[in-house]
Short mmCIF file of C-alpha atoms and ligand atoms in Angstrom, two decimals:
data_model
loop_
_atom_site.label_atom_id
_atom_site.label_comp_id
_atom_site.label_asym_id
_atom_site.label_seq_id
_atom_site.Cartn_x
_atom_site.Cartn_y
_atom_site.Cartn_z
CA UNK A 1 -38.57 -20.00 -0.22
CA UNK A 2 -38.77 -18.54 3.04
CA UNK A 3 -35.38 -16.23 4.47
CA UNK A 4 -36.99 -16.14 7.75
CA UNK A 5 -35.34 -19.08 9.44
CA UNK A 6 -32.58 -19.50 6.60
CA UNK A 7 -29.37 -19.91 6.54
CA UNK A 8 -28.20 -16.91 5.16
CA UNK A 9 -29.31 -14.17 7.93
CA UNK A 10 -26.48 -15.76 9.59
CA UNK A 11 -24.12 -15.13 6.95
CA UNK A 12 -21.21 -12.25 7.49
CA UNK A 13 -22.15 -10.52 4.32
CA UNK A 14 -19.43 -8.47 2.96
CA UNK A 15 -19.02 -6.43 -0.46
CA UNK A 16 -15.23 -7.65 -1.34
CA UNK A 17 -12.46 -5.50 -2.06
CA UNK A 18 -11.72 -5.40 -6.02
CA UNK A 19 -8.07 -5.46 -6.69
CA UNK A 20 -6.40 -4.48 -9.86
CA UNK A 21 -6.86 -7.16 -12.72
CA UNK A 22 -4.33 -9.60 -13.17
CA UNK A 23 -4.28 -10.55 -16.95
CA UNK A 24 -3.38 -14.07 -17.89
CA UNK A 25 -2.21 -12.58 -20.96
CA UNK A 26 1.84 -12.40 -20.42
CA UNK A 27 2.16 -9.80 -23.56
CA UNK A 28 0.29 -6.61 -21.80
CA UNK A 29 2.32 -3.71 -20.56
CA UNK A 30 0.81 -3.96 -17.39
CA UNK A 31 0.70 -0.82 -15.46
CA UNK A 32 -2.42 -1.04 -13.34
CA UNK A 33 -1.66 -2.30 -9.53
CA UNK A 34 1.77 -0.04 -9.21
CA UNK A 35 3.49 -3.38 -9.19
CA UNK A 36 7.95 -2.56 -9.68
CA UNK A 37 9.08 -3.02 -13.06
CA UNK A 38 12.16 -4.92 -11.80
CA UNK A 39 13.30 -8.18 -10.24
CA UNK A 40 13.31 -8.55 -6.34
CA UNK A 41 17.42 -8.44 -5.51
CA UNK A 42 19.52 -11.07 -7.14
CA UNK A 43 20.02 -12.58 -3.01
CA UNK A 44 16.53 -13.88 -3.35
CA UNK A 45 16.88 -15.89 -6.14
CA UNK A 46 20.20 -17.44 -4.01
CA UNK A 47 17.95 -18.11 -1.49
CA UNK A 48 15.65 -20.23 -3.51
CA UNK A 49 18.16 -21.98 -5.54
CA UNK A 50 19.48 -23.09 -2.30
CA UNK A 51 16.61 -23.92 -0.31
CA UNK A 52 16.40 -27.67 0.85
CA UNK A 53 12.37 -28.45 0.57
CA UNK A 54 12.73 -31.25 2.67
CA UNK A 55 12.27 -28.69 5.68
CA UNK A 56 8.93 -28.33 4.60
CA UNK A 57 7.55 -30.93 6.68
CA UNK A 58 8.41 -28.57 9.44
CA UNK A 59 5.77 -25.51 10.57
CA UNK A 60 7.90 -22.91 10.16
CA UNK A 61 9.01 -20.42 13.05
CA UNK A 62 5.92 -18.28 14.33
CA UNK A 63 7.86 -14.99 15.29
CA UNK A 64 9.50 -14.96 12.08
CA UNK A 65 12.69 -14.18 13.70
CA UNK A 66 15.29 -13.85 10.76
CA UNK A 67 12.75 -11.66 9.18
CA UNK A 68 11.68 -9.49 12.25
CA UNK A 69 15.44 -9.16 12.94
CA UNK A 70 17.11 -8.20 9.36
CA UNK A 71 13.61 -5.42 9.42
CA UNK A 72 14.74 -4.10 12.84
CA UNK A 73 18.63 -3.66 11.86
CA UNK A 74 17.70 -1.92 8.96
CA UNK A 75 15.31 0.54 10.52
CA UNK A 76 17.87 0.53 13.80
CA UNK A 77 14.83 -0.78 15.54
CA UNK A 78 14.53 -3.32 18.40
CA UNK A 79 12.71 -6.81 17.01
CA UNK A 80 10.13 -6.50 19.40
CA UNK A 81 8.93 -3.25 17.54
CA UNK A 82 8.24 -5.13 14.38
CA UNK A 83 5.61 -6.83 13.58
CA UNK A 84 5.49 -8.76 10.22
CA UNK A 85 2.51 -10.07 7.68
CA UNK A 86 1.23 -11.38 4.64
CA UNK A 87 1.77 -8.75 2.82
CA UNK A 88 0.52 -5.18 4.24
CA UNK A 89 -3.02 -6.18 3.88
CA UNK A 90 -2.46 -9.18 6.29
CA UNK A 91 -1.08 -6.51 8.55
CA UNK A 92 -3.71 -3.78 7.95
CA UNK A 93 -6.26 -6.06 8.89
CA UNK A 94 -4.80 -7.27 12.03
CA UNK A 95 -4.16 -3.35 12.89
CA UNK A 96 -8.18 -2.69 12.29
CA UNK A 97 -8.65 -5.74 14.49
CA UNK A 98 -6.43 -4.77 17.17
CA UNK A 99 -6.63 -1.11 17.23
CA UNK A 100 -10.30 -0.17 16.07
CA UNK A 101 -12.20 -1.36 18.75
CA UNK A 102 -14.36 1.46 19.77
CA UNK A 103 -18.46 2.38 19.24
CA UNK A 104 -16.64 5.86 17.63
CA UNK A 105 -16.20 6.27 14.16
CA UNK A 106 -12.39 5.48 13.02
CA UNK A 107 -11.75 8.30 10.60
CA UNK A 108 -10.07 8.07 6.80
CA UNK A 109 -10.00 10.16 3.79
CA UNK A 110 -12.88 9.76 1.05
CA UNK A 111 -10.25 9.37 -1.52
CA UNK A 112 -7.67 6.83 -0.43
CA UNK A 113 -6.74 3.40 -0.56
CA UNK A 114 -10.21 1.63 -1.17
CA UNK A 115 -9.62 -1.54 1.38
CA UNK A 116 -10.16 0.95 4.35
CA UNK A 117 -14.06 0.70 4.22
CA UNK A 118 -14.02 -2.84 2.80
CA UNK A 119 -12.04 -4.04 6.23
CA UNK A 120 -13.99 -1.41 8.85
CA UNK A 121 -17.06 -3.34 7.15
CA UNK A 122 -15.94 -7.03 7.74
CA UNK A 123 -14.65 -6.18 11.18
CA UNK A 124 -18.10 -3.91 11.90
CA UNK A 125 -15.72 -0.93 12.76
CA UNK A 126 -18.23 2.82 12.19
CA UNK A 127 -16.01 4.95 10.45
CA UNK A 128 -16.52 8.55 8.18
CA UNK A 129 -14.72 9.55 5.29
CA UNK A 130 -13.34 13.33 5.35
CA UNK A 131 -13.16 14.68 1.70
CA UNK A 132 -9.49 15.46 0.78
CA UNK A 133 -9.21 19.49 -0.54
CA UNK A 134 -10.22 20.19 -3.97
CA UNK A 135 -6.66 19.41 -5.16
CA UNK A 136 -6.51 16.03 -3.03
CA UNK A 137 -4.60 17.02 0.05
CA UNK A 138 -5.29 16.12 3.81
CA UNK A 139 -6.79 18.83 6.12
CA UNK A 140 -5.63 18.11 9.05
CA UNK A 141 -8.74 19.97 11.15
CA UNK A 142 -10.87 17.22 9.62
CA UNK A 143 -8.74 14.37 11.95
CA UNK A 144 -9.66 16.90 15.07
CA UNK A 145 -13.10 15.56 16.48
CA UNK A 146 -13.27 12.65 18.34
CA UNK A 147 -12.84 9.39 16.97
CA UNK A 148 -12.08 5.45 17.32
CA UNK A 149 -8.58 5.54 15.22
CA UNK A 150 -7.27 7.57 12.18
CA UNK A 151 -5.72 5.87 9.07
CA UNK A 152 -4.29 7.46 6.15
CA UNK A 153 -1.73 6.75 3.55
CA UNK A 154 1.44 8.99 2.84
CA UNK A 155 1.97 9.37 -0.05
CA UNK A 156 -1.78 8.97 -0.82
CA UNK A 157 -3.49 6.54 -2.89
CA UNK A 158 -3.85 6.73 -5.97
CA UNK A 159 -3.37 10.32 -5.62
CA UNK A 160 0.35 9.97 -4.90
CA UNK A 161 0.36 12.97 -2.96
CA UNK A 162 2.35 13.46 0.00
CA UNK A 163 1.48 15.24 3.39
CA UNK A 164 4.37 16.41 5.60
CA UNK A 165 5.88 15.21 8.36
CA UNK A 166 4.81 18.06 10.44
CA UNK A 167 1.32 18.11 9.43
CA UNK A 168 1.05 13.77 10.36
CA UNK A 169 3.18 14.92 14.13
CA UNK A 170 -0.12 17.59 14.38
CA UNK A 171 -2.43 14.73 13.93
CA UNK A 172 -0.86 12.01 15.90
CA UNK A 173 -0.38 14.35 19.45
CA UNK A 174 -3.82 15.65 18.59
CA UNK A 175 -5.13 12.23 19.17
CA UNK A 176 -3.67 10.83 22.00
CA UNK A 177 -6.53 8.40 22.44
CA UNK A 178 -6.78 6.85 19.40
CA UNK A 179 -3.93 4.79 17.46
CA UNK A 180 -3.12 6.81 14.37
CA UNK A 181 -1.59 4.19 11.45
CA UNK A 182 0.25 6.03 8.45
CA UNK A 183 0.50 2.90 5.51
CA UNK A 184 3.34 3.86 3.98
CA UNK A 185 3.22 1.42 0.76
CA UNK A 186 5.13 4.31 -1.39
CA UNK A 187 7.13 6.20 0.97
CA UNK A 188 10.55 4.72 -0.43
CA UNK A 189 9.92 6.48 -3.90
CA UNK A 190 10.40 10.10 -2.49
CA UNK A 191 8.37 10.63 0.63
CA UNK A 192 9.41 11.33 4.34
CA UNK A 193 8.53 8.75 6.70
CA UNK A 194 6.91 8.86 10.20
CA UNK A 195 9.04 6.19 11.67
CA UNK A 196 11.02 8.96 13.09
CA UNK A 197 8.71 9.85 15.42
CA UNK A 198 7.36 6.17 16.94
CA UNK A 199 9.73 6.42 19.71
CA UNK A 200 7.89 9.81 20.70
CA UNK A 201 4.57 8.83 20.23
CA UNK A 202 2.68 5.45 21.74
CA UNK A 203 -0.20 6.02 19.31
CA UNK A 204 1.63 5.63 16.27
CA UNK A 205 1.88 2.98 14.25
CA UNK A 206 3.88 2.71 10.84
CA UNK A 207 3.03 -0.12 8.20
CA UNK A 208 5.13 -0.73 5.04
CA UNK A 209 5.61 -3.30 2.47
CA UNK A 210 8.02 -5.59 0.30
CA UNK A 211 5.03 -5.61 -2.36
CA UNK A 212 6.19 -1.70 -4.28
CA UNK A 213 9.72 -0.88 -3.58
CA UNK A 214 11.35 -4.11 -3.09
CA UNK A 215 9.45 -5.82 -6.23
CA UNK A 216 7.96 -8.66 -4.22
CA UNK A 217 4.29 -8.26 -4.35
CA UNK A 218 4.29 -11.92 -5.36
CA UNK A 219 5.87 -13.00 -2.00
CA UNK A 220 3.44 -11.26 0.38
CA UNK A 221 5.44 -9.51 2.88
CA UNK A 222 4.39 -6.56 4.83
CA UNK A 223 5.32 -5.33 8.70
CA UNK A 224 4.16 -2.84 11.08
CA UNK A 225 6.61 -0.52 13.16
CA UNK A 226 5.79 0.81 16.10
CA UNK A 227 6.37 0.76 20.00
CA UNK A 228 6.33 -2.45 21.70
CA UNK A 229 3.42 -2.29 23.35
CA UNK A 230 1.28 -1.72 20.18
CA UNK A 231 3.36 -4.62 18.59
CA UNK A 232 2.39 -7.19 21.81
CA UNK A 233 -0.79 -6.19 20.98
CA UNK A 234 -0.86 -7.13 17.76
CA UNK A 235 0.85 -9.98 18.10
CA UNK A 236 -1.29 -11.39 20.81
CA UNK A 237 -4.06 -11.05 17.93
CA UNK A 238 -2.70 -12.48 15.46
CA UNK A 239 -1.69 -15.78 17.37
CA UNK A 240 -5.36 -16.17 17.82
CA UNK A 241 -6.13 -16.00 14.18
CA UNK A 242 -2.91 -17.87 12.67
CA UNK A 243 0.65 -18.34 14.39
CA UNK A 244 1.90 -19.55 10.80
CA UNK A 245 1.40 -16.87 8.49
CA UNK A 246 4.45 -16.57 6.99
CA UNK A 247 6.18 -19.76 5.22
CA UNK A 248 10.46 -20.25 5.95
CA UNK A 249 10.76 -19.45 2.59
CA UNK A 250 9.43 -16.24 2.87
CA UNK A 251 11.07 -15.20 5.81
CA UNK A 252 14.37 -15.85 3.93
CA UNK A 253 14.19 -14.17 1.16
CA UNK A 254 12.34 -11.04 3.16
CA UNK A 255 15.38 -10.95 5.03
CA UNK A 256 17.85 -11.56 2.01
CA UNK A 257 16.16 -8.62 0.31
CA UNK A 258 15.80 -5.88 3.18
CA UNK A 259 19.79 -6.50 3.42
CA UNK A 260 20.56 -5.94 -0.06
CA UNK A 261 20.24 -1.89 0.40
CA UNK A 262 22.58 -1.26 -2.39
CA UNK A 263 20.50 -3.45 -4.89
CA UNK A 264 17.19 -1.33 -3.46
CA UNK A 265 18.44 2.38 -3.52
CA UNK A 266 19.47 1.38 -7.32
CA UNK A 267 16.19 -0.15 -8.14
CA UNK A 268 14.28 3.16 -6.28
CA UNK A 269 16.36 5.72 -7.94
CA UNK A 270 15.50 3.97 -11.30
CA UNK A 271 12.31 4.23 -10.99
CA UNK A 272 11.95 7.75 -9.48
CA UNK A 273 13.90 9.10 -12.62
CA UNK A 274 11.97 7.18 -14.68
CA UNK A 275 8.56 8.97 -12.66
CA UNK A 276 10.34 12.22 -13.48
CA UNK A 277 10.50 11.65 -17.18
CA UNK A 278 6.60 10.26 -17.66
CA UNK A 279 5.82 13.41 -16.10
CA UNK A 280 7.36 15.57 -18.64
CA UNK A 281 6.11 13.24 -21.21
CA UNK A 282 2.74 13.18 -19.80
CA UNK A 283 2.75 16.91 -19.79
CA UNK A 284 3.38 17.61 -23.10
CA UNK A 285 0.61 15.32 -24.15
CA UNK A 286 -1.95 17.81 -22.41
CA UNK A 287 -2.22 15.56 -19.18
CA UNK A 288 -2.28 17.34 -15.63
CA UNK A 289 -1.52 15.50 -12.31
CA UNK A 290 -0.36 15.85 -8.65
CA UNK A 291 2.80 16.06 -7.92
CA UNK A 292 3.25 12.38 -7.37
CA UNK A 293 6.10 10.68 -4.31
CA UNK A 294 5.23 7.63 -5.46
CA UNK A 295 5.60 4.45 -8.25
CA UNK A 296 2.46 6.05 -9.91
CA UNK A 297 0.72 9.80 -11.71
CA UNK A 298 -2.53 10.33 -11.07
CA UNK A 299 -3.24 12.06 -13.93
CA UNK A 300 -5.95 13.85 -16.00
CA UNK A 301 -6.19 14.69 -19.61
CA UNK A 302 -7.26 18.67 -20.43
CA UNK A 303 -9.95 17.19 -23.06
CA UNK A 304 -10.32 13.54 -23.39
CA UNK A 305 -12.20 11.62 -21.20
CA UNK A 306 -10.20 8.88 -18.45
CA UNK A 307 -12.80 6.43 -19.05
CA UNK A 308 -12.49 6.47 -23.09
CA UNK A 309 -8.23 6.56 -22.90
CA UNK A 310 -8.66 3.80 -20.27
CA UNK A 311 -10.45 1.55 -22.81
CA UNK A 312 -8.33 2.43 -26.02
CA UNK A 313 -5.12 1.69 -23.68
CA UNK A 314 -6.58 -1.65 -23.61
CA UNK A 315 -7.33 -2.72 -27.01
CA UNK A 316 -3.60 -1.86 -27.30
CA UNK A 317 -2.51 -4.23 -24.58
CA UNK A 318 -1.38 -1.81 -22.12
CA UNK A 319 -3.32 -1.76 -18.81
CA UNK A 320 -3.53 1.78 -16.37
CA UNK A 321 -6.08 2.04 -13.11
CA UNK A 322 -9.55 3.51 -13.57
CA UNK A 323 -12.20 4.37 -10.99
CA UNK A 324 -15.56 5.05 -12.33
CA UNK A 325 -16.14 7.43 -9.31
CA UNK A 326 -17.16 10.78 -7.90
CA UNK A 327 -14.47 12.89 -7.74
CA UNK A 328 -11.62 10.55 -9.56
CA UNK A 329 -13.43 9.64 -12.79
CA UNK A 330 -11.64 11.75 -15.00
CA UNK A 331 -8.44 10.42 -13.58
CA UNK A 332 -5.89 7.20 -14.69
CA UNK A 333 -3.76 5.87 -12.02
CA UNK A 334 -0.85 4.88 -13.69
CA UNK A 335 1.64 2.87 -12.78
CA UNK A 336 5.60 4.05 -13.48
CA UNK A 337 7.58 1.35 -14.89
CA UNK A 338 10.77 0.80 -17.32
CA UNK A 339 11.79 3.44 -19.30
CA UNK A 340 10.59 1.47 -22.62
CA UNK A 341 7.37 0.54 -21.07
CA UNK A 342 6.43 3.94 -20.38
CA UNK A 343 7.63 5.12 -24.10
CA UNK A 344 5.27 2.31 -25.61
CA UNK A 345 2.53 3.97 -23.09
CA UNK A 346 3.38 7.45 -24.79
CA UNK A 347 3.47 6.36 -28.31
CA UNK A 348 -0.02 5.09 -27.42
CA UNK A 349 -1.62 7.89 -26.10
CA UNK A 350 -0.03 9.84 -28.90
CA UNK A 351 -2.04 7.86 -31.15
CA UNK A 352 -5.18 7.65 -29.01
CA UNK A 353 -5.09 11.55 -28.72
CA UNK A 354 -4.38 12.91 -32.33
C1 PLP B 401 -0.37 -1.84 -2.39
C2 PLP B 401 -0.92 -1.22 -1.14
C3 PLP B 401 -1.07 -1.95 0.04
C4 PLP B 401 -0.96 -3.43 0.12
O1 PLP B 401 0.13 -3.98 -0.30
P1 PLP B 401 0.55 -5.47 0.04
O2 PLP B 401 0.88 -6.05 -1.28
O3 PLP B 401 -0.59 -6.18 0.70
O4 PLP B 401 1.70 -5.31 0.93
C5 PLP B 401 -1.47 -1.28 1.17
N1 PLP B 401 -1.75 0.02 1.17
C6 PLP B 401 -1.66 0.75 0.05
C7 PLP B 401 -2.00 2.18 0.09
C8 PLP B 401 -1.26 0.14 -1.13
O5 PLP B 401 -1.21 0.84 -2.25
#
């Protein structure tokens, strides 16, 4: 068979992004894609229960409007300086397509959130990875040299680890020519955000998500804050990809949700005191780890191997995050989630480590 004249040297050939397994298994403790522990606000379900399907037959609004406006009032932003998606991912991608358009390399950490490469790939975007500091942090000199875009996480991922406000300002002036996007999928659990300082700088551009902090991974909503130039732009990309990514449903109960800020700063201050406690916990069972802002520990045992706790977690039903990789390998990203799910965890590893 001849590959000269076939098919396939035509073909975009990609190597996919692996996310987290899913387990069809309902009775795992599952605390591998740092998904929240707790229901989306009670307003969503209201919004289901009373949503008349026979709108369906409709396409639904293409600027999102309720959602883009109940985002902006909440951030005391104007609409036009939000920009919403399928989830962050959706809007990642769109921000690679919109923003990294340039023969120089678009720079991100080594260790960070592993769709980075997987979407400079697809889009044919050169990038180079700067290693993070022995004990994961950002250098900022490293995002100094020329370059076609910076992205980075704060807090990091999985390392949890969060760079300072100061430190991202540094960066962003530094690089007036490039568009510098923070994804801040875990700021809400303890970190300081850099949507403070869009209205200062053009070149910044802030994404978030519903996915972590507002428990609705399942629903796939994500936006992008920024000024409204970098928003048009973005926009004008997107509506020639898809002008109907998001469904009506979705836009209602985004917006139902991001009003419910009582419901949220409840859910978030569960879950950060439940973060606290696993670290203690974690602690006394011999395990090290950063000093995590986020819904996860990246953490280390003093004398057992990740890879070998990662398996015996999983013969006992409870699932964690593993990378078989330089630098991380000895590592478990694990996700924080109710207070009796993390005490089965530690009962576990008691076991696993006597
Ligand atoms: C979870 C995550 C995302 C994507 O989340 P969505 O569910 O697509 O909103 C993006 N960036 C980082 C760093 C994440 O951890």
């Amino acid at each position: 068979m001849s590959l000269i004249n076939s098919w396939e040297n035509n073909v975009r050939k990609v190597v996919p992004y692996t996310p987290g397994e899913q387990p069809k298994d309902a009775n795992v403790i599952k605390l591998n894609t740092n998904e929240n522990p707790y229901p989306p606000s009670p307003q969503v379900k209201a919004v289901l229960e009373n949503y008349d399907c026979g709108k369906m037959r409709l396409y639904p609004d293409p600027d999102s409007t309720v959602l883009v406006e109940a985002i902006a009032e909440r951030y005391k932003l104007k609409p036009t300086q939000v920009f919403v998606g399928v989830g962050s991912d959706d809007v990642l991608s769109v921000a690679f397509l919109t923003f990294f358009n340039s023969d120089k390399p678009v720079i991100f950490p080594d260790i960070t959130y592993s769709f980075y490469d997987v979407w400079a790939d697809v889009y044919r975007i050169p990038y180079i990875q700067k290693p993070l500091t022995e004990d994961f942090r950002i250098n900022p000199k490293d995002y100094k040299c020329e370059n076609g875009g910076i992205i980075f996480p704060n807090p990091n991922a999985p390392t949890g680890c969060e760079e300072s406000l100061e430190m991202i300002e540094e960066i962003v002036k530094g690089n007036p020519d490039s568009v510098v996007i923070i994804d801040e999928a875990y700021v809400d659990f303890g970190a300081e955000s850099a949507l403070a300082l869009i209205d200062k700088y053009e070149n910044l551009l802030v994404i978030q998500t519903f996915s972590k902090s507002r428990s609705m991974a399942g629903m796939r909503i994500g936006y992008a804050m920024g000024n409204e130039k970098l928003i048009k732009y973005m926009n004008d990309v997107k509506f020639s990809i898809n002008s109907y990514t998001m469904t009506p449903l979705t836009q209602l109960c985004g917006a139902e949700a991001v009003r419910d800020e009582e419901y949220f700063q409840e859910t978030l201050s569960k879950i950060i005191s439940v973060r606290e406690y696993s670290k203690e916990r974690l602690s006394q069972l011999g395990f090290t780890f950063t000093d995590s802002k986020s819904n996860f520990i990246f953490a280390s045992h003093k004398t057992k191997p990740a890879g070998e706790i990662f398996t015996a977690l999983k013969e006992k039903k409870i699932f964690v995050r593993y990378w078989n990789k330089p630098r991380i390998g000895n590592h478990l990203r694990i996700t924080v989630g109710t207070r009796e799910e993390m005490d089965a965890l530690f009962a576990a590893l008691e076991d696993i480590l006597k």
